[in-house]
Amino acid sequence: MSSPSAGSLHRGLSARHIRFMALGSAIGTGLFYGSAKAIQQAGPSVLIAYLLAGAAVYMVMRALGEMAVHNPVPGSFGQYASDYLGPFAGFVTGWTYTFEMVIVCLADVTAFGIYMGFWFPEVPRWIWVLSIVCFIGALNLCSVKVFGEMEFWLSLLKVAAIIAMIGGGLGIMVFGFGMAAGQAPTGVQNLWVHGGFMPHGVSGLIASLAVVVFAFGGIEIIGISAGEAKDPARVIPRAINAVPLRILLFYVLTLFVLMSIFPWPQIGSQGSPFVQIFSGLGISSAATILNIVVISAAVSAINSDIFGAGRMLYGMAHQGQAPAGFGRVSRHGVPWMTVVVMAVALLAGVVLNYLIPEDVFLLIASIATFATVWVWLMILLSQFAARRRMSPQQVAALKFPVPLWPAAPLAAIAFMLLVLGVLGYFPHTRAALVVGGLWIVLLGAAYLLWVRPAAARAQSEAMRPAANANHTSVYRP
């Protein structure tokens, strides 16, 4: 790699870019659609599920932050897994993260076509899907600063809508805005009067973890962005400390308001909760407002996910764990080949999405949950292995160390294993564990057949010149 302009990534992302990138990736389908599924499984106790998952996610981000500040690299947790757990762990982690991003993007591009159909029902859905894939692909081919600015404004719109919904919901609760005479009362009592706070017992709470964890997926993009952050040692800790708490507050407050206004069995059964709240405030264009919000959410999530997958593949290409073409960089400092491949993958998956009924969301979310939990587990294990190698002096010199080590990371590891167990225990998510297991087996075969032999050849070729230079033997008849 010669110069930054010719062959490496550019450091063009500021603190606000990185914060809103994580918000954009993690606040999307999981809140606007998936939360209703989680509520139906756990009832009001879903709030506990979000709190538990949020605490575990924060430990994951602190573990990633410790490594990213100590060694900011484009491959992020994929390279950390290679360095501290072995090349195979890094290979599986990197490709599993890419797999996760493709699945989520497939759902989001299809959702975009559905959302646009609200305004233009006569236009075939594939046209909207094609247009958004081309638009996001072109955006990701621009300089990283342009990408960061676009993501900032998209995420800002989404966050502003969530705040407006929370404020409007609190107005309905406190002042009774939009409440008709004789309408069921609103208030926190709705959290326990409809079958109790935990209507489906502990099993319902545990079952909801598959969708709840899916909702937080994507926040690990903070670590990937470290390779293009202007000042990683300052920006990454601030983003990690701020974003997880904000996401948790958005989810918990939003669901608290929803379940206080409406009996939880009604949520998701009478249209979007956003439409219900805005309609309750007397806003006639509630559906239009919702459509603008969900479109911005979908575009923002697709944008962040293509960025994250592309940067992961770029880092893996430089480690010999992905095709070398993925390491090519444009004059803007963008790994253009990864963007093109992701766009093609999304176009190829559009046909499959047409054949999938709406009730397959839980399966898609579960498969994405498996990939997400695998990545988070590898982050925690990588940090644990890295810390075990350090001397006391090196640990003391860390600029952003994990708090409560090793107890807190071990608790987070146990939580991730619990979620994997949940996927396998409940019939409606068991297929996701099967798909995830097959995916790991396929990656293992690919590693043994192609990656490891190629690495051995590269190492042999690298050692050959040195061996020839030192060879002084004389051949005798």
mmCIF file of N, CA, C and O in Angstrom, residues 455-470:
data_model
loop_
_atom_site.group_PDB
_atom_site.id
_atom_site.type_symbol
_atom_site.label_atom_id
_atom_site.label_comp_id
_atom_site.label_asym_id
_atom_site.label_seq_id
_atom_site.Cartn_x
_atom_site.Cartn_y
_atom_site.Cartn_z
ATOM 1 N N ALA A 455 -2.555 -19.675 2.585
ATOM 2 C CA ALA A 455 -1.684 -19.057 3.585
ATOM 3 C C ALA A 455 -0.370 -19.798 3.693
ATOM 4 O O ALA A 455 0.699 -19.188 3.838
ATOM 5 N N ALA A 456 -0.424 -21.137 3.594
ATOM 6 C CA ALA A 456 0.803 -21.932 3.661
ATOM 7 C C ALA A 456 1.705 -21.657 2.464
ATOM 8 O O ALA A 456 2.928 -21.530 2.599
ATOM 9 N N ARG A 457 1.107 -21.518 1.267
ATOM 10 C CA ARG A 457 1.904 -21.206 0.075
ATOM 11 C C ARG A 457 2.543 -19.827 0.195
ATOM 12 O O ARG A 457 3.711 -19.631 -0.155
ATOM 13 N N ALA A 458 1.769 -18.853 0.685
ATOM 14 C CA ALA A 458 2.303 -17.497 0.831
ATOM 15 C C ALA A 458 3.461 -17.476 1.824
ATOM 16 O O ALA A 458 4.477 -16.796 1.604
ATOM 17 N N GLN A 459 3.319 -18.220 2.920
ATOM 18 C CA GLN A 459 4.392 -18.264 3.910
ATOM 19 C C GLN A 459 5.628 -18.938 3.338
ATOM 20 O O GLN A 459 6.766 -18.512 3.576
ATOM 21 N N SER A 460 5.414 -19.995 2.557
ATOM 22 C CA SER A 460 6.541 -20.699 1.943
ATOM 23 C C SER A 460 7.282 -19.812 0.954
ATOM 24 O O SER A 460 8.518 -19.785 0.926
ATOM 25 N N GLU A 461 6.517 -19.050 0.153
ATOM 26 C CA GLU A 461 7.149 -18.150 -0.818
ATOM 27 C C GLU A 461 7.886 -17.014 -0.133
ATOM 28 O O GLU A 461 8.931 -16.554 -0.610
ATOM 29 N N ALA A 462 7.362 -16.566 0.993
ATOM 30 C CA ALA A 462 8.026 -15.490 1.715
ATOM 31 C C ALA A 462 9.331 -15.956 2.334
ATOM 32 O O ALA A 462 10.295 -15.179 2.449
ATOM 33 N N MET A 463 9.398 -17.215 2.728
ATOM 34 C CA MET A 463 10.604 -17.749 3.363
ATOM 35 C C MET A 463 11.660 -18.170 2.349
ATOM 36 O O MET A 463 12.833 -18.236 2.665
ATOM 37 N N ARG A 464 11.249 -18.416 1.107
ATOM 38 C CA ARG A 464 12.178 -18.937 0.111
ATOM 39 C C ARG A 464 13.328 -17.981 -0.217
ATOM 40 O O ARG A 464 14.484 -18.402 -0.266
ATOM 41 N N PRO A 465 13.079 -16.662 -0.427
ATOM 42 C CA PRO A 465 14.223 -15.772 -0.721
ATOM 43 C C PRO A 465 15.247 -15.742 0.406
ATOM 44 O O PRO A 465 16.449 -15.719 0.154
ATOM 45 N N ALA A 466 14.756 -15.747 1.646
ATOM 46 C CA ALA A 466 15.688 -15.729 2.762
ATOM 47 C C ALA A 466 16.507 -17.011 2.808
ATOM 48 O O ALA A 466 17.707 -16.997 3.083
ATOM 49 N N ALA A 467 15.826 -18.123 2.504
ATOM 50 C CA ALA A 467 16.547 -19.401 2.523
ATOM 51 C C ALA A 467 17.587 -19.454 1.415
ATOM 52 O O ALA A 467 18.710 -19.929 1.604
ATOM 53 N N ASN A 468 17.254 -18.923 0.227
ATOM 54 C CA ASN A 468 18.206 -18.920 -0.885
ATOM 55 C C ASN A 468 19.387 -18.016 -0.590
ATOM 56 O O ASN A 468 20.527 -18.307 -0.965
ATOM 57 N N ALA A 469 19.131 -16.896 0.091
ATOM 58 C CA ALA A 469 20.210 -15.961 0.399
ATOM 59 C C ALA A 469 21.206 -16.569 1.380
ATOM 60 O O ALA A 469 22.399 -16.289 1.325
ATOM 61 N N ASN A 470 20.729 -17.406 2.269
ATOM 62 C CA ASN A 470 21.589 -17.999 3.292
ATOM 63 C C ASN A 470 22.160 -19.346 2.870
ATOM 64 O O ASN A 470 22.939 -19.945 3.611
#
